[in-house]
Every structure is written in structure tokens, then in C-alpha cells.
XYZ file of C-alpha atoms in Angstrom:
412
model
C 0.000 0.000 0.000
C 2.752 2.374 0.761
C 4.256 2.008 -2.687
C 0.955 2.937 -3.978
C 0.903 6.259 -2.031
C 4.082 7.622 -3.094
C 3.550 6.636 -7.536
C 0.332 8.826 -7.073
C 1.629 12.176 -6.470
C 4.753 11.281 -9.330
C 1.766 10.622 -11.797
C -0.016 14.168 -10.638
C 3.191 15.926 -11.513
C 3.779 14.742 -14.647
C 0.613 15.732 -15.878
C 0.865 18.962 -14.831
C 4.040 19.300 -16.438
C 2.488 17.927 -19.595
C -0.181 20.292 -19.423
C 2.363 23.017 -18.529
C 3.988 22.995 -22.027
C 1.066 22.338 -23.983
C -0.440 25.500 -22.328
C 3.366 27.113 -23.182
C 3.056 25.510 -26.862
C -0.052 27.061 -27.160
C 0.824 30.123 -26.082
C 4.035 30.336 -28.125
C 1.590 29.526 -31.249
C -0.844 32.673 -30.434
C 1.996 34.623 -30.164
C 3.193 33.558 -33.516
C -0.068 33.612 -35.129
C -0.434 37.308 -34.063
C 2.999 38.218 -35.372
C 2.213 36.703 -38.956
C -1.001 38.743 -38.559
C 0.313 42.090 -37.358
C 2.972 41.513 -40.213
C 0.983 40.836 -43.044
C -1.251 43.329 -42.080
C 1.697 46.049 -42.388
C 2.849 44.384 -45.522
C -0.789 44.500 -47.223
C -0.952 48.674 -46.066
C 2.028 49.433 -47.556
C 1.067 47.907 -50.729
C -1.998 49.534 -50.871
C -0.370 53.006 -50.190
C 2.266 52.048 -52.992
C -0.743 51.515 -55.175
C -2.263 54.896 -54.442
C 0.688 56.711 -55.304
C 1.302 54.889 -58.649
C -2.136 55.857 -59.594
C -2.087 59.054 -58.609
C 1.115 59.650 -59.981
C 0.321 57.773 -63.498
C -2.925 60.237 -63.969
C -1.209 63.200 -63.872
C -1.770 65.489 -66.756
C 1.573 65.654 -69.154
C 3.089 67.983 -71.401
C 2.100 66.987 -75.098
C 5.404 67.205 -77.113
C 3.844 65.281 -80.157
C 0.583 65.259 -81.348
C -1.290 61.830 -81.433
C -4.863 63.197 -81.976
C -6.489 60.464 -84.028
C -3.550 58.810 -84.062
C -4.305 55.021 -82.148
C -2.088 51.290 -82.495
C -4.470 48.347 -82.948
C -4.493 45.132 -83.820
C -4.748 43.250 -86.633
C -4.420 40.124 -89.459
C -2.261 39.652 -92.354
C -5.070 38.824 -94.790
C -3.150 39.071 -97.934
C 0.100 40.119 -99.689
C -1.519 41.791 -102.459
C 2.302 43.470 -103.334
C 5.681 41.791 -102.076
C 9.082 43.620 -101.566
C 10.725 40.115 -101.579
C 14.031 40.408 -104.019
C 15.828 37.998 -106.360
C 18.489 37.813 -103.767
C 16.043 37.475 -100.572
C 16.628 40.954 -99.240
C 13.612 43.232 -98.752
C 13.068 46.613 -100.977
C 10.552 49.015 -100.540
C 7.499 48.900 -99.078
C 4.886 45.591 -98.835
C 0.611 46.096 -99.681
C -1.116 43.758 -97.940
C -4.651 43.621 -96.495
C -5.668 43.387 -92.247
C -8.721 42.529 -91.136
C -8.667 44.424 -87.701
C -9.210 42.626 -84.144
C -9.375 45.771 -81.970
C -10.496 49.766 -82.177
C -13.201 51.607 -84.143
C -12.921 49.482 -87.739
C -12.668 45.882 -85.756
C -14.037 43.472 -88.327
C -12.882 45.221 -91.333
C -10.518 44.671 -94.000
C -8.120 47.315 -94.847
C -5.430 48.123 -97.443
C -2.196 49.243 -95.961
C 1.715 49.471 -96.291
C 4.382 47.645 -94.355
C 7.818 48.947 -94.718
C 11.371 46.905 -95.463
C 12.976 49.092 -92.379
C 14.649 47.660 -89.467
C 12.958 49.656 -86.594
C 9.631 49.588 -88.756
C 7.154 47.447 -90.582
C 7.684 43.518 -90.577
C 7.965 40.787 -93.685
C 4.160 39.990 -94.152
C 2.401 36.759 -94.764
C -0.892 35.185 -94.173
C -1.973 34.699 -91.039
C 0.600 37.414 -88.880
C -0.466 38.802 -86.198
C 0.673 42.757 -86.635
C 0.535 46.097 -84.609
C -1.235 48.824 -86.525
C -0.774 52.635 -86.788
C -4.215 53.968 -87.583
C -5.522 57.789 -87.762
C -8.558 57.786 -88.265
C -10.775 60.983 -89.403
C -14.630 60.554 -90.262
C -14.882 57.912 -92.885
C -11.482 58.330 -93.611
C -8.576 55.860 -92.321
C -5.340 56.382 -93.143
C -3.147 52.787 -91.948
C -0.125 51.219 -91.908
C 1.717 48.064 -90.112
C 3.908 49.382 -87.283
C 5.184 45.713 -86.407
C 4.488 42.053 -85.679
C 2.553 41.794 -82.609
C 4.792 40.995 -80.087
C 2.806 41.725 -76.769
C 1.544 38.628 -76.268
C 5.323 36.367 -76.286
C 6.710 39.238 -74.597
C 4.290 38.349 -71.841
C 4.355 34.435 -72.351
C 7.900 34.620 -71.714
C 7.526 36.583 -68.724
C 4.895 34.161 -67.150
C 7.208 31.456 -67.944
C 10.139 32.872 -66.455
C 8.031 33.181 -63.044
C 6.024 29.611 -63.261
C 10.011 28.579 -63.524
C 10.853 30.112 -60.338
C 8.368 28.827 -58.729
C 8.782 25.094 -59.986
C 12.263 25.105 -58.583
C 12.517 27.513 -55.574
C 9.038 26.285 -54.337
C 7.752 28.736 -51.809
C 11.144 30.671 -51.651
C 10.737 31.085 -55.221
C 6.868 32.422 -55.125
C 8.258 34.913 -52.344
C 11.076 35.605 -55.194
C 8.521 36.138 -58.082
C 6.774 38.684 -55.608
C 9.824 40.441 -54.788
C 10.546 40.857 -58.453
C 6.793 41.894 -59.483
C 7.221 44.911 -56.564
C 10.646 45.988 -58.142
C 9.981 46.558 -61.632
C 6.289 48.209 -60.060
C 8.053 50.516 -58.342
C 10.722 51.937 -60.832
C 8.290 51.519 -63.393
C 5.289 53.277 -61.830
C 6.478 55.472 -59.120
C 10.320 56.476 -59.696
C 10.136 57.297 -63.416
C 6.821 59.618 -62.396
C 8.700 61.189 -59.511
C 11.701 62.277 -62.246
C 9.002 63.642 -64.666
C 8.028 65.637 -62.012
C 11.638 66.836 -61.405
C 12.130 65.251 -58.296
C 16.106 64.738 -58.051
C 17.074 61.090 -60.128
C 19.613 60.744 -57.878
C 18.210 61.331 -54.572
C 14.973 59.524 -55.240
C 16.854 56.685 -57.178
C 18.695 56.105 -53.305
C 15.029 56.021 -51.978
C 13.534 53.737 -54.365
C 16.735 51.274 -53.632
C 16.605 51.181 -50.333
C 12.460 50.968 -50.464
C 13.082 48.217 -53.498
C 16.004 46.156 -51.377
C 13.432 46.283 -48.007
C 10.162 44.699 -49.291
C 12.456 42.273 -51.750
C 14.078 40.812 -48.413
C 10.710 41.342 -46.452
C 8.617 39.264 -49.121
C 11.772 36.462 -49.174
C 13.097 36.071 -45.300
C 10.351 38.497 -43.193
C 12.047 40.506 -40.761
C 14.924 38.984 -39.313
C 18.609 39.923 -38.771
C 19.497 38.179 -41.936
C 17.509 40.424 -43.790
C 18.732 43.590 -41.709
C 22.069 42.736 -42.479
C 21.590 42.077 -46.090
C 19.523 45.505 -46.420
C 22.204 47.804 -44.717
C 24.958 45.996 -46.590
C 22.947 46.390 -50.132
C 22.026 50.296 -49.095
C 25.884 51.023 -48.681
C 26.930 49.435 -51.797
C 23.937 51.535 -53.307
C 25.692 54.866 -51.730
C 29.617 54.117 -52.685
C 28.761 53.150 -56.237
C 27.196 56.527 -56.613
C 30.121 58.381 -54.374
C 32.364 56.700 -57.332
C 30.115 57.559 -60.488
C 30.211 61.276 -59.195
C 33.997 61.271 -58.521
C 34.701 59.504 -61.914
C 32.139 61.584 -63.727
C 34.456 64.719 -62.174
C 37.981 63.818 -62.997
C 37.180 62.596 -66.831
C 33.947 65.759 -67.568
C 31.619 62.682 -68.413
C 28.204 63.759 -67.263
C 24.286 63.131 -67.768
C 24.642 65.779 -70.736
C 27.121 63.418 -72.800
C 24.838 60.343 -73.216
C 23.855 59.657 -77.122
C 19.559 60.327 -76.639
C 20.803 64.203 -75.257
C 18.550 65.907 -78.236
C 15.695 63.727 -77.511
C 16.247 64.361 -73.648
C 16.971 68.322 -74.142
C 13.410 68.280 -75.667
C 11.717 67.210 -72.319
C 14.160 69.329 -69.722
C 12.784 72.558 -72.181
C 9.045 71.666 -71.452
C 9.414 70.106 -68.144
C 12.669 70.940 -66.701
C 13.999 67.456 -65.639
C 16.731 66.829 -64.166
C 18.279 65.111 -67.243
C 22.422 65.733 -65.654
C 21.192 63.329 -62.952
C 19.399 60.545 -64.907
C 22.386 58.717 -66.049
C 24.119 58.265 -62.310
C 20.423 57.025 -61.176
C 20.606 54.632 -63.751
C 23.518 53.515 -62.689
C 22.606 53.068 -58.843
C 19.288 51.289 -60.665
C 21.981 49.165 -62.327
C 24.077 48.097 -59.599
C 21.619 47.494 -57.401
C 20.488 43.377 -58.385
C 24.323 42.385 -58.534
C 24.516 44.461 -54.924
C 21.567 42.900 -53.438
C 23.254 39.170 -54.446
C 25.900 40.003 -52.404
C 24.490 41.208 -49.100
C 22.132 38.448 -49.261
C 24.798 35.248 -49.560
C 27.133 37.181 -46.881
C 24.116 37.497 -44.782
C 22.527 34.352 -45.203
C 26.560 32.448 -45.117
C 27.724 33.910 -42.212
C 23.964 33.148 -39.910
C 24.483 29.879 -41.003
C 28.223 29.676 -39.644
C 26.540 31.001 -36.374
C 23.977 27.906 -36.548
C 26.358 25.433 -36.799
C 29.216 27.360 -34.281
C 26.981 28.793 -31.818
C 30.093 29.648 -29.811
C 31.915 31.261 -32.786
C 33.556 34.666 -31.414
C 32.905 38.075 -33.556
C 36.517 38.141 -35.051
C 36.019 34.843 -36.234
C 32.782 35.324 -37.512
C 34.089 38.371 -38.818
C 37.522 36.875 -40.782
C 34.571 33.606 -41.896
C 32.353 36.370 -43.652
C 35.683 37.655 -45.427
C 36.548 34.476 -46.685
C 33.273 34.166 -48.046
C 32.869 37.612 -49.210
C 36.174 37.259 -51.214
C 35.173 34.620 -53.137
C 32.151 36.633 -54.231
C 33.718 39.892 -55.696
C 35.402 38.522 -58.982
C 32.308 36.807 -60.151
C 30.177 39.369 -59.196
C 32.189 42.118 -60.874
C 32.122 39.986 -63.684
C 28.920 39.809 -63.970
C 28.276 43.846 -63.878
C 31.516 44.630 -65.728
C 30.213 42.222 -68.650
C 26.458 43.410 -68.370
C 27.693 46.739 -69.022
C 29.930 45.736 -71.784
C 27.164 43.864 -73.628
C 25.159 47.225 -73.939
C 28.227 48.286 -76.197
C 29.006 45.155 -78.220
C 27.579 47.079 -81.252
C 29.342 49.985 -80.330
C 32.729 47.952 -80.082
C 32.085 46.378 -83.569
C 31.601 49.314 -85.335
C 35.142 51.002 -83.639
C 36.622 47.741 -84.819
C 35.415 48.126 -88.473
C 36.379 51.056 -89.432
C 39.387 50.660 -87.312
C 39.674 53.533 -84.806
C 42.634 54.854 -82.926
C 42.868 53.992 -79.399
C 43.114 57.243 -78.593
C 39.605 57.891 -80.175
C 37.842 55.064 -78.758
C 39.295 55.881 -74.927
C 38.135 59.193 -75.124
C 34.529 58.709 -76.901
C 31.827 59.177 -74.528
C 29.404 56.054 -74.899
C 33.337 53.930 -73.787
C 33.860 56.521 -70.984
C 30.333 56.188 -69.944
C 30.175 52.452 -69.876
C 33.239 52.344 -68.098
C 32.225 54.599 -65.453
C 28.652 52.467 -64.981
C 31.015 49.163 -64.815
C 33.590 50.483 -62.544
C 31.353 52.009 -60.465
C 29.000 49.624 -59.669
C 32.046 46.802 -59.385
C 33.297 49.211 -56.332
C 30.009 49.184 -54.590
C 30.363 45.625 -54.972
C 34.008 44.935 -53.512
C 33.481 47.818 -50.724
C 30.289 46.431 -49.960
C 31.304 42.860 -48.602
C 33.739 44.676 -45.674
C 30.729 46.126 -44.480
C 28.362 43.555 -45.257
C 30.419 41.506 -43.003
C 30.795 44.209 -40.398
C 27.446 44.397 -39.583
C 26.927 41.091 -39.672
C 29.440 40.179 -37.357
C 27.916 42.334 -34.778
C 24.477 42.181 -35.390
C 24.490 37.935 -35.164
C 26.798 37.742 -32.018
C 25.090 41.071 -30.736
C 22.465 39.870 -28.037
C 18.967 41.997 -28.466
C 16.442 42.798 -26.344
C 13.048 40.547 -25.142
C 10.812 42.968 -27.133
C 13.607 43.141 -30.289
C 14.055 39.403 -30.054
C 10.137 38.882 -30.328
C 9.904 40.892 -33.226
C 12.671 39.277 -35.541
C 11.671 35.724 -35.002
């Protein structure tokens, strides 16, 4: 009987332990499930007020610097090649008449009589059955048409859709977070930066915004907020900065500015009826540029280095520190690469042409589409190589730093 007496208050305390941490497990979920709440509930406001401000900024009223009254581009079918421009050679001469029976604006069903030109930038070799772009003016019972180009729209955006049913395939949910991060980058330069610079807010300046606004919901939408994703946005921020510092010091020592690109007359057409800051697009673009190959970076130091913490929880910060160097080093020449040979590629044609007709060196150096690309590839290659040092920096501290309860809630 005594034996009895003593199991029973053993088998009381075990339950109530048991209960204990299901009560604690509970608990801990709650707290987790509010967290994911509270954060998706910033998340979705912040989208919304990006949303707002690319609508209100795309509705503004702009400056009309070529008339398009009447003018429209529709859609349309090759019908008929009642004329061909096809030579005995193959090459194209002249111009194509062919009839399109229209898919979209105010003749849809018809079929019209147009041109297609031989050019390279305009017009398209017409047959049967193409799908083409249509410039159309339109004036009573009058139409006045002619085939701007094949209708690409529609592969453009195939191939985009594929590209992101890709990512997902392989990444998974990593890669669905990915596609998102993408979808919010190109929104935001597309919709809201380019706006802001028509309405001669500084490129520069606002360019630095949108990167650091860009690189922050990127990392939120892949990792949440955590110190991996702190790290990786202060590291990609300070690349940002220096490969600007280094555009502005190159474009002073060699006289390259914003005023030497090749579009200038097009460009001097807006700054006289708008006043844009054209001097300041081309350093913009190259902080635009610079930042995917900078992001890259701070993200593999980041993620490298919390993972050497995982595995060496005891791992002191100069170790941890000389770790995200090693790391870090191996990064820069294939990342420089990688911008130095993006930025060549824009000039391949360039290049061939100084080839052909056999240039001095002299000439080439000093031409301002070289000195331009070299400044965009330089540049952005020392935001890259500076920005590992203090990638790693605040790495170091921030994953052997010990935060607060309330901080330490926050970034699980």
C-alpha cells in the first residue's frame, strides 16, 4: 500500500508538467499567429499606399510634345500580300501592300489596305496569317493605316509568365516569395520612380530612396524581418551609396556627365518643357543598375555567415568576422564579372563598329558612350568589392550582438 501512495503524487506531476507545455506551446503559437497577422497586415498597407501613389502619380496630366490626336495602335491580321518587296536575292526593298482585317479599335471586323515597310525599326515581312501592330488615324470615314510591327505583346508576356512559373517550380515557396519580390521591383521603378523624375524630383536622390524601399520589401517578401535580412539591407544600401560616391567622382575627374549620353537631343526636348533633371538621370541609372548584382551580395554574406553562427553557436565576432571575409572574397570577382560584362554587352555594337572602321585607341578611350560604360562598370564593381567589408561588419555584430526581449520577439 505504501508504494501505492508515493507513484500517485509522481503521476499528478507529470501531468501537470504535460499540461504546462502544452499551455506554453499554445501560447508560443498565439503569439506567432499574431505576429504573422500584425505583419501581413503592415505588408498588405504598404502595398496599398504604394498603389495609391502609382495611380495618382500615373494620372497626372503631361506635357504633349507630339501630337497623337487620331492617331491610335491596334491590332490586326495579315489577310493578304496583295504586293511583295521580296528580291531575287532574298533581301527586302521598298514597301509591302497587304490587307488586315482588324481585331481591336473603331474598324474591328474590317478589311483594310495598308503598307508595311522593309525598315529595321519599322514594318515587318508579311504573310498570311501574322499577327501585326497597326498605326491607324482615323478621321470621319477616312482611315489612313499602316503596319507598325508584328505583334509581339503577347510572347513578350508568355515569356515573362514562364520565367516566373520557372521560379516557382524550382525555388518552391522561396521562389513564389522571389517572383513577388521581383513583381514589386519593376512596379516601383516603373510606376512610381520614373513619375517622380518627370516631375523633377532629383534622379539621384529619389533613385537612393527607391533602392533602399526596393532592397526592403524584396528581403521582407523572401526572409520576413529577421537579422538576416537587416544585415543584407544595410549591406545592399551602402553598396547603393559608394557606387554613386564613385560615379560622381569619376564623372568629375574625366567631364563625363548626364549631358554626354547619345539620346541628349531627344532628352533636351523634355528638360525645355518640363525641366527634368536630365544631368542626374544617367548616375540614377547607374545606382538602378548596380543594385540586383549588390543585393546578391548582401544576401549570400548574410545568409553564409547566420548559417556559420547555426552550426558554431560559440563562434567569437573576429572569427565570424575573418569567416564572412573568406566568403565575401570569393564573391567579388564573379560578381564584378557579372556587372563589368552586363555593361559591356550594352556596347558590343558599339565595339564592332570602332573595330570596323578601325579607330585609334586614342579615339575610342576618349569617346563618350566607352567613358560612360566604363564609369557604370567600374562604379557599380566598387560598390560591390566595398560592400562585402561592411556587409560583413554588420553582420558580425548584429548575429553575435544579443537583443532585447521585445527586439528578439519581433525578428523571429
Amino acid at each position: 500500500m505504501g508504494r501505492f501512495m508515493v507513484k500517485k503524487p509522481m503521476i499528478k506531476e507529470k501531468q501537470t508538467t504535460v499540461t504546462g507545455r502544452r499551455i506554453e506551446k499554445l501560447k508560443e503559437s498565439t503569439s506567432c499567429g499574431k505576429r504573422i497577422w500584425v505583419r501581413r497586415t503592415v505588408m498588405a498597407t504598404i502595398f496599398l499606399i504604394l498603389i495609391l501613389a502609382a495611380y495618382r502619380l500615373n494620372t497626372m496630366k503631361k506635357t504633349e510634345l507630339v501630337t497623337r490626336t487620331g492617331n491610335t495602335y491596334e491590332k490586326g491580321v495579315v489577310q493578304k500580300v496583295l504586293q511583295d518587296n521580296l528580291q531575287a536575292d532574298g533581301t527586302r526593298s521598298g514597301e509591302q501592300v497587304v490587307t488586315v482585317k482588324m481585331t481591336t479599335g473603331v474598324r474591328k471586323g474590317e478589311v483594310i489596305q495598308m503598307t508595311s515597310a522593309s525598315g529595321f525599326l519599322f514594318g515587318t515581312a508579311c504573310t498570311p496569317g501574322l499577327h501585326v501592330i497597326v498605326v491607324q488615324s482615323v478621321s470621319g470615314d477616312s482611315t489612313v493605316s499602316s503596319v507598325y510591327s508584328r505583334d509581339r505583346g503577347g510572347m513578350i508576356l508568355l515569356f515573362g509568365l514562364l520565367y516566373l512559373a520557372t521560379l516557382i517550380a524550382v525555388g518552391g515557396r522561396q521562389g513564389l516569395k522571389a517572383s513577388a519580390g521581383l513583381i514589386i521591383t519593376f512596379f516601383i521603378i516603373i510606376f512610381i520612380w520614373i513619375p517622380l523624375i518627370y516631375l523633377r524630383v532629383s534622379p539621384i536622390r529619389s533613385a537612393v530612396v527607391i533602392c533602399a524601399l526596393t532592397t526592403i520589401l524584396t528581403f521582407w517578401c523572401i526572409g520576413g524581418i529577421s537579422r538576416k535580412t537587416i544585415t543584407a539591407t544595410l549591406g545592399t544600401v551602402s553598396g547603393v551609396v559608394i557606387a554613386g560616391i564613385f560615379a560622381e567622382i569619376f564623372s568629375l575627374v574625366t567631364g563625363i556627365s548626364g549631358w554626354n549620353v547619345s539620346n541628349i537631343e531627344t532628352l533636351l526636348t523634355i528638360w525645355e518643357s518640363n525641366r527634368i533633371k536630365v544631368g542626374g538621370l544617367l548616375f540614377a541609372g547607374i545606382l538602378i543598375s548596380a543594385l540586383g548584382a549588390e543585393m546578391d551580395v548582401a544576401m549570400s554574406i548574410s545568409s553564409s555567415m547566420q548559417e556559420v553562427c547555426r552550426q558554431n553557436p560559440g563562434i567569437s565576432r573576429w572569427e565570424l568576422f575573418c569567416a564572412g571575409m573568406r566568403v565575401g572574397r570569393d564573391m567579388m570577382g564573379t560578381d564584378s564579372n557579372t556587372l563589368l560584362l552586363a555593361f559591356v554587352g550594352t556596347e558590343v555594337s558599339q565595339l564592332v563598329l570602332n573595330f570596323a572602321y578601325d579607330l585609334p585607341a586614342a579615339q575610342v578611350l576618349n569617346s563618350n558612350n566607352i567613358g560612360i560604360a566604363v564609369m557604370q562598370g567600374l562604379s557599380g564593381s566598387f560598390g560591390i568589392v566595398l560592400s562585402v567589408p561592411i556587409t560583413v561588419l554588420i553582420a558580425s555584430w548584429i548575429f553575435r550582438g544579443k537583443p532585447s526581449e521585445s527586439t528578439e520577439r519581433i525578428l523571429q
